[in-house]
mmCIF file of C-alpha atoms and ligand atoms in Angstrom:
data_model
loop_
_atom_site.group_PDB
_atom_site.id
_atom_site.type_symbol
_atom_site.label_atom_id
_atom_site.label_comp_id
_atom_site.label_asym_id
_atom_site.label_seq_id
_atom_site.Cartn_x
_atom_site.Cartn_y
_atom_site.Cartn_z
ATOM 1 C CA MET F 9 72.321 -35.702 52.534
ATOM 2 C CA VAL F 10 72.420 -31.862 51.953
ATOM 3 C CA TYR F 11 75.267 -31.922 49.712
ATOM 4 C CA SER F 12 74.320 -34.616 48.015
ATOM 5 C CA ALA F 13 70.940 -32.581 47.203
ATOM 6 C CA LEU F 14 73.083 -29.493 46.687
ATOM 7 C CA LYS F 15 75.278 -31.327 44.213
ATOM 8 C CA SER F 16 72.438 -32.470 41.575
ATOM 9 C CA LEU F 17 72.027 -29.015 41.443
ATOM 10 C CA LEU F 18 75.025 -27.324 40.809
ATOM 11 C CA PHE F 19 76.385 -30.394 38.590
ATOM 12 C CA LYS F 20 74.066 -30.133 35.969
ATOM 13 C CA LEU F 21 75.760 -26.265 35.899
ATOM 14 C CA ASP F 22 78.609 -25.373 33.836
ATOM 15 C CA ALA F 23 81.580 -26.112 36.241
ATOM 16 C CA GLU F 24 82.363 -22.343 36.770
ATOM 17 C CA ASP F 25 78.910 -21.405 37.220
ATOM 18 C CA ALA F 26 78.386 -23.763 40.334
ATOM 19 C CA HIS F 27 81.898 -22.601 41.317
ATOM 20 C CA ASP F 28 80.987 -19.222 41.356
ATOM 21 C CA LEU F 29 77.357 -19.618 43.101
ATOM 22 C CA THR F 30 79.133 -21.590 45.431
ATOM 23 C CA ILE F 31 81.159 -19.253 46.770
ATOM 24 C CA LYS F 32 78.803 -16.359 47.163
ATOM 25 C CA LEU F 33 76.283 -18.949 48.569
ATOM 26 C CA MET F 34 79.086 -19.812 50.985
ATOM 27 C CA GLU F 35 79.707 -15.856 51.727
ATOM 28 C CA SER F 36 76.395 -14.446 51.950
ATOM 29 C CA PHE F 37 75.478 -17.332 54.594
ATOM 30 C CA PRO F 38 78.227 -18.951 56.763
ATOM 31 C CA LEU F 39 76.542 -19.470 59.800
ATOM 32 C CA PHE F 40 74.733 -22.609 57.451
ATOM 33 C CA ALA F 41 78.223 -24.219 56.957
ATOM 34 C CA SER F 42 76.077 -25.545 60.447
ATOM 35 C CA LEU F 43 74.072 -27.840 58.554
ATOM 36 C CA PHE F 44 77.113 -30.052 57.844
ATOM 37 C CA ASN F 45 77.818 -30.173 61.137
ATOM 38 C CA THR F 46 81.431 -31.407 61.353
ATOM 39 C CA HIS F 47 82.769 -32.240 65.042
ATOM 40 C CA ILE F 48 86.572 -32.172 65.255
ATOM 41 C CA ASP F 49 87.970 -33.326 68.215
ATOM 42 C CA PRO F 50 90.668 -31.092 70.426
ATOM 43 C CA LYS F 51 93.044 -34.877 69.619
ATOM 44 C CA THR F 52 93.410 -34.182 66.250
ATOM 45 C CA CYS F 53 95.231 -30.761 66.388
ATOM 46 C CA LEU F 54 98.616 -30.542 65.093
ATOM 47 C CA LYS F 55 101.660 -28.988 64.802
ATOM 48 C CA VAL F 56 102.026 -27.619 61.281
ATOM 49 C CA GLY F 57 105.539 -25.338 60.774
ATOM 50 C CA ASN F 58 104.728 -22.568 63.785
ATOM 51 C CA LEU F 59 101.113 -22.862 63.349
ATOM 52 C CA THR F 60 98.139 -25.529 64.993
ATOM 53 C CA TRP F 61 95.912 -26.831 62.626
ATOM 54 C CA LYS F 62 93.136 -28.468 63.911
ATOM 55 C CA SER F 63 93.366 -31.463 62.366
ATOM 56 C CA PRO F 64 95.612 -32.620 59.366
ATOM 57 C CA VAL F 65 93.826 -32.085 56.810
ATOM 58 C CA GLY F 66 93.777 -28.514 55.224
ATOM 59 C CA LEU F 67 92.087 -26.750 52.080
ATOM 60 C CA ALA F 68 94.233 -26.380 49.621
ATOM 61 C CA ALA F 69 94.964 -22.643 47.402
ATOM 62 C CA GLY F 70 92.324 -22.191 43.972
ATOM 63 C CA LEU F 71 89.081 -23.071 46.188
ATOM 64 C CA ASP F 72 88.371 -20.014 47.579
ATOM 65 C CA LYS F 73 90.500 -16.853 45.637
ATOM 66 C CA ASN F 74 89.244 -13.769 47.340
ATOM 67 C CA ALA F 75 88.909 -15.207 50.611
ATOM 68 C CA ARG F 76 85.451 -14.880 50.574
ATOM 69 C CA ALA F 77 84.274 -18.294 52.251
ATOM 70 C CA TYR F 78 86.760 -18.700 54.759
ATOM 71 C CA GLU F 79 83.892 -18.237 57.397
ATOM 72 C CA PHE F 80 82.146 -20.802 56.137
ATOM 73 C CA LEU F 81 85.023 -23.096 55.046
ATOM 74 C CA SER F 82 86.494 -22.702 58.685
ATOM 75 C CA GLN F 83 83.510 -24.579 60.287
ATOM 76 C CA VAL F 84 83.008 -27.542 57.735
ATOM 77 C CA GLY F 85 86.131 -29.491 59.365
ATOM 78 C CA PHE F 86 89.168 -28.333 57.837
ATOM 79 C CA GLY F 87 92.162 -27.344 59.736
ATOM 80 C CA ALA F 88 93.458 -24.751 57.736
ATOM 81 C CA ILE F 89 92.310 -22.539 55.150
ATOM 82 C CA GLU F 90 94.873 -21.713 52.544
ATOM 83 C CA VAL F 91 93.667 -18.731 50.348
ATOM 84 C CA GLY F 92 94.537 -17.015 46.377
ATOM 85 C CA THR F 93 97.038 -17.115 44.194
ATOM 86 C CA VAL F 94 96.278 -13.738 44.845
ATOM 87 C CA THR F 95 98.378 -11.178 41.944
ATOM 88 C CA PRO F 96 99.238 -7.885 43.047
ATOM 89 C CA ARG F 97 96.833 -6.593 40.554
ATOM 90 C CA PRO F 98 93.051 -7.833 40.003
ATOM 91 C CA GLN F 99 93.333 -9.751 36.884
ATOM 92 C CA ILE F 100 90.626 -11.824 35.124
ATOM 93 C CA GLY F 101 92.632 -15.141 33.909
ATOM 94 C CA ASN F 102 92.116 -16.980 30.973
ATOM 95 C CA GLU F 103 88.919 -17.068 28.689
ATOM 96 C CA ARG F 104 86.301 -19.204 29.706
ATOM 97 C CA PRO F 105 85.243 -22.423 29.447
ATOM 98 C CA ARG F 106 88.388 -22.690 31.714
ATOM 99 C CA LEU F 107 86.990 -25.611 34.511
ATOM 100 C CA PHE F 108 86.254 -29.243 33.780
ATOM 101 C CA ARG F 109 84.979 -32.076 35.336
ATOM 102 C CA TYR F 110 85.805 -35.928 34.773
ATOM 103 C CA ILE F 111 83.231 -37.171 36.973
ATOM 104 C CA GLU F 112 83.646 -40.528 36.823
ATOM 105 C CA GLU F 113 87.424 -40.144 37.492
ATOM 106 C CA GLU F 114 86.766 -37.810 40.382
ATOM 107 C CA SER F 115 88.721 -35.178 38.599
ATOM 108 C CA ILE F 116 88.968 -31.800 37.643
ATOM 109 C CA ARG F 117 91.151 -30.188 34.698
ATOM 110 C CA ASN F 118 91.253 -25.983 34.757
ATOM 111 C CA CYS F 119 93.018 -23.455 33.200
ATOM 112 C CA MET F 120 92.114 -20.433 35.205
ATOM 113 C CA GLY F 121 94.852 -18.730 34.916
ATOM 114 C CA PHE F 122 94.870 -16.735 38.416
ATOM 115 C CA ASN F 123 91.525 -14.684 38.079
ATOM 116 C CA ASN F 124 91.674 -13.174 41.168
ATOM 117 C CA LEU F 125 90.395 -9.510 42.616
ATOM 118 C CA GLY F 126 94.039 -8.203 43.345
ATOM 119 C CA SER F 127 96.174 -7.940 46.215
ATOM 120 C CA ASP F 128 94.162 -4.882 47.568
ATOM 121 C CA PHE F 129 90.768 -6.697 47.574
ATOM 122 C CA MET F 130 92.665 -9.626 49.951
ATOM 123 C CA TYR F 131 94.494 -7.748 51.707
ATOM 124 C CA GLN F 132 90.527 -6.187 53.215
ATOM 125 C CA GLN F 133 89.188 -9.589 53.483
ATOM 126 C CA VAL F 134 92.283 -10.743 55.490
ATOM 127 C CA LEU F 135 91.497 -7.783 57.940
ATOM 128 C CA LYS F 136 88.477 -8.387 58.030
ATOM 129 C CA LEU F 137 88.136 -11.840 58.834
ATOM 130 C CA LYS F 138 91.584 -11.329 61.253
ATOM 131 C CA SER F 139 89.397 -8.387 63.180
ATOM 132 C CA LYS F 140 86.595 -10.533 63.887
ATOM 133 C CA GLY F 141 88.585 -13.362 64.746
ATOM 134 C CA LEU F 142 89.860 -16.344 62.901
ATOM 135 C CA SER F 143 89.427 -19.921 64.433
ATOM 136 C CA ILE F 144 91.909 -21.893 62.424
ATOM 137 C CA PRO F 145 94.989 -20.917 60.268
ATOM 138 C CA LEU F 146 94.663 -18.292 57.531
ATOM 139 C CA GLY F 147 97.325 -18.625 54.350
ATOM 140 C CA VAL F 148 97.691 -16.851 51.658
ATOM 141 C CA ASN F 149 99.042 -18.078 48.667
ATOM 142 C CA ILE F 150 101.113 -15.653 46.416
ATOM 143 C CA GLY F 151 101.176 -15.190 42.323
ATOM 144 C CA LYS F 152 102.866 -13.187 40.033
ATOM 145 C CA ASN F 153 100.855 -11.265 37.019
ATOM 146 C CA LYS F 154 100.609 -13.056 33.590
ATOM 147 C CA THR F 155 101.742 -9.512 32.624
ATOM 148 C CA THR F 156 104.624 -9.336 34.922
ATOM 149 C CA PRO F 157 107.477 -10.205 32.509
ATOM 150 C CA ASP F 158 109.264 -12.732 34.035
ATOM 151 C CA GLU F 159 112.592 -11.629 35.008
ATOM 152 C CA GLU F 160 110.482 -8.671 37.285
ATOM 153 C CA ALA F 161 108.584 -11.694 38.502
ATOM 154 C CA PRO F 162 111.372 -11.592 41.851
ATOM 155 C CA LYS F 163 109.512 -8.216 42.423
ATOM 156 C CA ASP F 164 105.591 -9.259 42.497
ATOM 157 C CA TYR F 165 106.416 -11.712 44.927
ATOM 158 C CA GLY F 166 108.504 -9.501 47.195
ATOM 159 C CA LEU F 167 105.892 -6.893 47.155
ATOM 160 C CA LEU F 168 103.228 -9.568 47.789
ATOM 161 C CA TYR F 169 105.425 -11.104 51.042
ATOM 162 C CA GLN F 170 105.700 -7.868 52.331
ATOM 163 C CA LYS F 171 101.956 -6.999 51.561
ATOM 164 C CA PHE F 172 100.653 -9.966 53.817
ATOM 165 C CA LYS F 173 103.575 -11.159 56.476
ATOM 166 C CA ASP F 174 102.332 -8.768 58.638
ATOM 167 C CA ILE F 175 98.231 -10.052 58.285
ATOM 168 C CA ALA F 176 98.616 -14.098 56.994
ATOM 169 C CA ASP F 177 99.864 -16.695 59.813
ATOM 170 C CA TYR F 178 101.640 -18.091 56.347
ATOM 171 C CA ILE F 179 102.528 -17.147 52.689
ATOM 172 C CA VAL F 180 102.963 -19.590 50.216
ATOM 173 C CA ILE F 181 105.032 -19.191 47.113
ATOM 174 C CA ASN F 182 103.395 -20.491 43.753
ATOM 175 C CA VAL F 183 105.677 -21.222 40.952
ATOM 176 C CA SER F 184 103.739 -24.435 39.642
ATOM 177 C CA SER F 185 100.749 -22.793 38.135
ATOM 178 C CA PRO F 186 100.552 -24.727 34.964
ATOM 179 C CA ASN F 187 98.382 -21.727 33.521
ATOM 180 C CA THR F 188 100.585 -18.933 33.732
ATOM 181 C CA PRO F 189 103.346 -18.867 30.964
ATOM 182 C CA GLY F 190 106.642 -19.201 32.207
ATOM 183 C CA LEU F 191 105.913 -19.533 35.868
ATOM 184 C CA ARG F 192 107.125 -22.926 36.406
ATOM 185 C CA SER F 193 110.515 -21.943 34.926
ATOM 186 C CA HIS F 194 111.054 -20.480 38.130
ATOM 187 C CA GLN F 195 111.476 -22.910 40.140
ATOM 188 C CA THR F 196 115.441 -23.978 38.862
ATOM 189 C CA LYS F 197 118.169 -22.864 42.089
ATOM 190 C CA ASP F 198 118.915 -19.858 40.370
ATOM 191 C CA ALA F 199 116.030 -18.772 40.143
ATOM 192 C CA LEU F 200 114.425 -19.375 43.287
ATOM 193 C CA GLU F 201 117.710 -17.635 44.868
ATOM 194 C CA LYS F 202 116.371 -14.362 43.224
ATOM 195 C CA LEU F 203 113.530 -14.924 44.526
ATOM 196 C CA PHE F 204 114.084 -15.610 48.239
ATOM 197 C CA LYS F 205 115.777 -12.697 47.746
ATOM 198 C CA ALA F 206 113.574 -9.952 46.845
ATOM 199 C CA LEU F 207 111.196 -11.322 49.594
ATOM 200 C CA ASP F 208 113.710 -9.269 51.765
ATOM 201 C CA ARG F 209 112.670 -11.758 54.334
ATOM 202 C CA LYS F 210 113.669 -11.778 58.132
ATOM 203 C CA GLU F 211 114.241 -14.027 60.550
ATOM 204 C CA GLU F 212 111.303 -14.521 63.037
ATOM 205 C CA GLU F 213 108.464 -13.556 60.357
ATOM 206 C CA VAL F 214 105.424 -15.131 58.813
ATOM 207 C CA ASP F 215 105.941 -18.828 58.341
ATOM 208 C CA LEU F 216 106.545 -19.164 54.629
ATOM 209 C CA TYR F 217 106.030 -22.333 51.754
ATOM 210 C CA LEU F 218 107.045 -22.898 48.500
ATOM 211 C CA LYS F 219 104.561 -25.179 46.198
ATOM 212 C CA ILE F 220 106.010 -26.988 43.575
ATOM 213 C CA ALA F 221 104.941 -29.340 40.678
ATOM 214 C CA PRO F 222 104.221 -32.663 40.021
ATOM 215 C CA ASP F 223 105.730 -32.191 36.840
ATOM 216 C CA ILE F 224 109.720 -31.753 37.983
ATOM 217 C CA GLU F 225 112.798 -34.344 37.565
ATOM 218 C CA MET F 226 113.772 -36.114 40.616
ATOM 219 C CA ASP F 227 117.310 -34.439 40.505
ATOM 220 C CA GLU F 228 115.647 -31.195 40.530
ATOM 221 C CA ILE F 229 113.835 -32.183 44.421
ATOM 222 C CA ASP F 230 117.509 -31.435 45.641
ATOM 223 C CA ALA F 231 118.013 -28.148 44.136
ATOM 224 C CA ILE F 232 114.843 -26.858 45.830
ATOM 225 C CA LEU F 233 114.698 -28.740 48.923
ATOM 226 C CA GLU F 234 118.487 -26.968 49.192
ATOM 227 C CA THR F 235 117.740 -23.779 48.259
ATOM 228 C CA ALA F 236 114.545 -23.351 50.730
ATOM 229 C CA ALA F 237 116.804 -24.189 53.542
ATOM 230 C CA LYS F 238 119.535 -21.659 52.612
ATOM 231 C CA PHE F 239 116.626 -19.495 52.664
ATOM 232 C CA ARG F 240 115.373 -20.151 56.175
ATOM 233 C CA LEU F 241 111.452 -21.241 54.913
ATOM 234 C CA THR F 242 109.533 -22.974 56.793
ATOM 235 C CA GLY F 243 108.866 -25.631 53.884
ATOM 236 C CA ILE F 244 107.366 -27.247 51.164
ATOM 237 C CA ILE F 245 103.786 -27.934 49.516
ATOM 238 C CA ALA F 246 103.491 -30.511 47.126
ATOM 239 C CA THR F 247 101.942 -30.661 44.672
ATOM 240 C CA ASN F 248 100.223 -28.410 42.489
ATOM 241 C CA THR F 249 98.207 -30.045 39.472
ATOM 242 C CA THR F 250 99.567 -32.116 36.343
ATOM 243 C CA ILE F 251 100.157 -32.092 32.787
ATOM 244 C CA MET F 252 98.308 -34.390 31.173
ATOM 245 C CA PRO F 253 98.477 -32.836 26.632
ATOM 246 C CA GLU F 254 95.985 -35.738 26.233
ATOM 247 C CA ARG F 255 93.124 -33.981 27.801
ATOM 248 C CA GLY F 256 93.601 -30.413 26.641
ATOM 249 C CA VAL F 257 95.208 -27.399 28.055
ATOM 250 C CA GLY F 258 95.957 -26.853 31.782
ATOM 251 C CA GLY F 259 96.474 -28.774 35.144
ATOM 252 C CA ILE F 260 94.869 -31.669 35.930
ATOM 253 C CA SER F 261 93.982 -32.757 39.760
ATOM 254 C CA GLY F 262 92.242 -35.456 41.846
ATOM 255 C CA LYS F 263 92.186 -39.460 41.571
ATOM 256 C CA LEU F 264 94.033 -38.613 38.356
ATOM 257 C CA LEU F 265 96.876 -36.702 39.735
ATOM 258 C CA TYR F 266 97.359 -39.132 42.672
ATOM 259 C CA LYS F 267 100.348 -41.860 41.655
ATOM 260 C CA LYS F 268 102.133 -38.415 39.781
ATOM 261 C CA ALA F 269 101.827 -36.460 43.144
ATOM 262 C CA HIS F 270 102.672 -39.298 45.625
ATOM 263 C CA ASN F 271 105.997 -40.389 44.210
ATOM 264 C CA ILE F 272 107.073 -36.828 44.246
ATOM 265 C CA ARG F 273 105.813 -36.372 47.561
ATOM 266 C CA LYS F 274 107.402 -39.564 48.856
ATOM 267 C CA ALA F 275 110.772 -38.522 46.905
ATOM 268 C CA CYS F 276 110.456 -35.386 49.050
ATOM 269 C CA LEU F 277 109.505 -37.124 51.933
ATOM 270 C CA GLU F 278 113.029 -38.723 52.011
ATOM 271 C CA LYS F 279 115.173 -36.102 50.532
ATOM 272 C CA ILE F 280 113.845 -33.631 53.228
ATOM 273 C CA LYS F 281 115.301 -35.920 56.250
ATOM 274 C CA ASN F 282 119.089 -34.079 55.540
ATOM 275 C CA TYR F 283 117.320 -30.804 55.885
ATOM 276 C CA PRO F 284 115.286 -31.000 59.352
ATOM 277 C CA SER F 285 114.458 -27.573 59.491
ATOM 278 C CA LEU F 286 111.663 -27.953 56.234
ATOM 279 C CA GLU F 287 108.059 -28.742 57.054
ATOM 280 C CA PHE F 288 106.523 -30.607 54.441
ATOM 281 C CA ILE F 289 102.477 -30.522 53.628
ATOM 282 C CA GLY F 290 101.310 -32.747 51.011
ATOM 283 C CA VAL F 291 98.548 -32.045 48.491
ATOM 284 C CA GLY F 292 97.298 -34.117 45.513
ATOM 285 C CA GLY F 293 94.882 -36.670 44.181
ATOM 286 C CA PHE F 294 93.369 -37.315 48.857
ATOM 287 C CA ALA F 295 90.498 -38.819 48.220
ATOM 288 C CA SER F 296 90.658 -40.869 51.238
ATOM 289 C CA TYR F 297 91.183 -41.756 55.001
ATOM 290 C CA ASN F 298 93.525 -44.933 53.191
ATOM 291 C CA ASP F 299 95.276 -41.845 50.913
ATOM 292 C CA VAL F 300 95.878 -40.356 54.253
ATOM 293 C CA VAL F 301 97.540 -43.514 55.891
ATOM 294 C CA GLU F 302 99.324 -44.104 52.708
ATOM 295 C CA TYR F 303 101.229 -40.457 53.079
ATOM 296 C CA TRP F 304 101.177 -41.105 56.803
ATOM 297 C CA ARG F 305 103.431 -43.996 56.005
ATOM 298 C CA ALA F 306 105.848 -42.586 53.758
ATOM 299 C CA GLY F 307 106.834 -40.096 56.723
ATOM 300 C CA GLY F 308 104.003 -37.296 55.572
ATOM 301 C CA ARG F 309 102.093 -35.568 58.538
ATOM 302 C CA ALA F 310 99.967 -32.718 56.798
ATOM 303 C CA LEU F 311 97.757 -32.184 53.836
ATOM 304 C CA GLN F 312 95.585 -30.741 51.776
ATOM 305 C CA ILE F 313 93.047 -31.362 49.448
ATOM 306 C CA TYR F 314 90.471 -29.407 46.892
ATOM 307 C CA SER F 315 89.473 -31.643 44.191
ATOM 308 C CA ALA F 316 88.074 -34.444 46.395
ATOM 309 C CA PHE F 317 86.467 -31.969 48.507
ATOM 310 C CA ILE F 318 84.172 -30.743 45.132
ATOM 311 C CA PHE F 319 83.141 -34.529 44.764
ATOM 312 C CA GLN F 320 82.450 -35.600 48.042
ATOM 313 C CA GLY F 321 81.509 -32.453 50.179
ATOM 314 C CA PRO F 322 82.176 -32.103 53.857
ATOM 315 C CA LYS F 323 81.295 -35.930 54.083
ATOM 316 C CA LEU F 324 85.169 -36.601 53.178
ATOM 317 C CA LEU F 325 86.168 -34.320 56.331
ATOM 318 C CA SER F 326 83.902 -36.037 58.805
ATOM 319 C CA SER F 327 84.564 -39.484 57.707
ATOM 320 C CA ILE F 328 88.551 -38.748 57.297
ATOM 321 C CA ASN F 329 87.800 -36.997 60.972
ATOM 322 C CA GLU F 330 85.819 -40.413 62.233
ATOM 323 C CA SER F 331 88.274 -42.589 61.330
ATOM 324 C CA ILE F 332 91.303 -41.145 63.127
ATOM 325 C CA GLN F 333 89.186 -40.700 66.388
ATOM 326 C CA SER F 334 87.831 -44.685 65.465
ATOM 327 C CA ASP F 335 91.909 -45.665 65.338
ATOM 328 C CA LEU F 336 92.979 -43.587 68.113
ATOM 329 C CA ALA F 337 90.238 -45.450 70.332
ATOM 330 C CA ARG F 338 91.156 -48.612 68.325
ATOM 331 C CA LEU F 339 95.294 -48.028 69.493
ATOM 332 C CA GLU F 340 94.727 -46.204 72.512
ATOM 333 C CA LEU F 341 96.917 -43.245 71.362
ATOM 334 C CA LYS F 342 96.235 -39.921 72.621
ATOM 335 C CA SER F 343 96.902 -37.454 69.981
ATOM 336 C CA ILE F 344 97.315 -37.423 66.212
ATOM 337 C CA ASP F 345 100.685 -37.467 66.839
ATOM 338 C CA GLU F 346 101.162 -40.353 68.353
ATOM 339 C CA LEU F 347 98.674 -41.955 65.174
ATOM 340 C CA ILE F 348 101.146 -40.701 62.692
ATOM 341 C CA ASN F 349 104.160 -42.299 63.942
ATOM 342 C CA TYR F 350 102.224 -45.342 64.991
ATOM 343 C CA TYR F 351 102.159 -45.493 60.932
ATOM 344 C CA GLN F 352 105.412 -43.756 60.574
ATOM 345 C CA ARG F 353 107.191 -46.967 62.192
ATOM 346 C CA LYS F 354 104.305 -49.454 60.634
ATOM 347 C CA ALA F 355 106.059 -48.431 57.547
ATOM 348 C CA LEU F 356 109.688 -49.786 58.276
HETATM 349 C C1 FMN R 1463 89.960 -24.694 39.804
HETATM 350 C C2 FMN R 1463 91.247 -24.457 40.717
HETATM 351 C C3 FMN R 1463 91.915 -23.830 40.339
HETATM 352 C C4 FMN R 1463 92.913 -24.197 41.143
HETATM 353 N N1 FMN R 1463 93.650 -22.922 42.138
HETATM 354 C C5 FMN R 1463 94.897 -22.730 42.030
HETATM 355 C C6 FMN R 1463 96.076 -21.535 42.549
HETATM 356 O O1 FMN R 1463 94.883 -20.626 42.400
HETATM 357 N N2 FMN R 1463 96.719 -21.713 43.194
HETATM 358 C C7 FMN R 1463 97.500 -22.741 44.130
HETATM 359 O O2 FMN R 1463 98.440 -22.793 44.290
HETATM 360 N N3 FMN R 1463 96.796 -24.120 43.438
HETATM 361 C C8 FMN R 1463 95.274 -24.024 42.534
HETATM 362 N N4 FMN R 1463 95.234 -25.052 42.373
HETATM 363 C C9 FMN R 1463 95.772 -26.404 42.942
HETATM 364 C C10 FMN R 1463 95.100 -26.886 43.806
HETATM 365 O O3 FMN R 1463 95.825 -25.865 44.995
HETATM 366 C C11 FMN R 1463 96.063 -28.110 44.468
HETATM 367 O O4 FMN R 1463 97.595 -28.467 44.066
HETATM 368 C C12 FMN R 1463 95.717 -29.443 43.544
HETATM 369 O O5 FMN R 1463 94.254 -29.398 42.907
HETATM 370 C C13 FMN R 1463 95.948 -31.027 43.547
HETATM 371 O O6 FMN R 1463 95.285 -31.394 44.549
HETATM 372 P P1 FMN R 1463 93.930 -32.052 44.502
HETATM 373 O O7 FMN R 1463 94.401 -32.803 43.786
HETATM 374 O O8 FMN R 1463 93.056 -32.228 46.561
HETATM 375 O O9 FMN R 1463 92.350 -30.963 43.973
HETATM 376 C C14 FMN R 1463 93.847 -25.140 41.747
HETATM 377 C C15 FMN R 1463 93.315 -26.398 41.950
HETATM 378 C C16 FMN R 1463 91.652 -26.515 40.985
HETATM 379 C C17 FMN R 1463 91.359 -27.547 40.401
#
């Protein structure tokens, strides 16, 4: 109810104005999150990498680019929150308009270009949040500045990794946004090796993920998984937005992305069996419990959502969490792991 009323006002505004206003409201009134009253049963806790998510559904990067709305968002039913993408220095991103809704198709096109307040601001935000105590895991998604030449990109990632490794719960290397020219070229084996070396990552450090694009060839997946395992990453996040030139520049997310992202996830989940140390987090187009079940059947466990949350609001999370509860009761299962295993076995 509350979200439908809010949405009818917000959707009258330009998409980016609506987004900025919502972030400001969430930042200023975190306690209003209780209006959405989402109860999460402890049975839905899921181990993801070395962390425990409060539910299997996390918030994907890009909604809370500067970690201003964590306090609000951590109360509405997500299991974990990923903030960013943050770049070393602040940057304004691409020219507006750069955010477009496809309401009928529950999809979004964006060409934001990593607009963010920079790593110093993010560092202070995360410190402030940590001093108050985090109720669910907080991931920091990192990216290079647009003005950093491609050959110097590893330096940007190294700087950001070192800056956030002791304060973030997990870190995500984003080399998959279509809105920073040249960024996706860092998904090749050679480029990834250079990038991972520049992190100077030691054993037993913070959980680290690589976020990949849906617009890659199936045979690129092998090289990505092999390199991620070689450098002891925690896992892979798939996928970022997709390009659909017929719709215009930028990246498409939401229902229009679902099929492409699902196919890449399925292929990753099949191949990742050869790398038991690697965790996997699915993202891209999830908009219902049915989608979540389809992902579990394909071998997935934890997932993230962005676009469907914009169209459906916190009700989407309560409806997924309620469906999990009723499945657990119906099947007389004790934990989310048992439920996921049940769907994975059923798929065989
Ligand atoms: C407006 C917008 C901004 C985004 N910004 C980022 C970003 O800064 N970093 C990132 O890794 N992904 C970003 N994403 C991609 C999402 O994290 C997610 O991978 C993608 O939207 C697919 O999930 P969805 O279909 O649930 O939205 C952005 C998505 C949208 C819609």
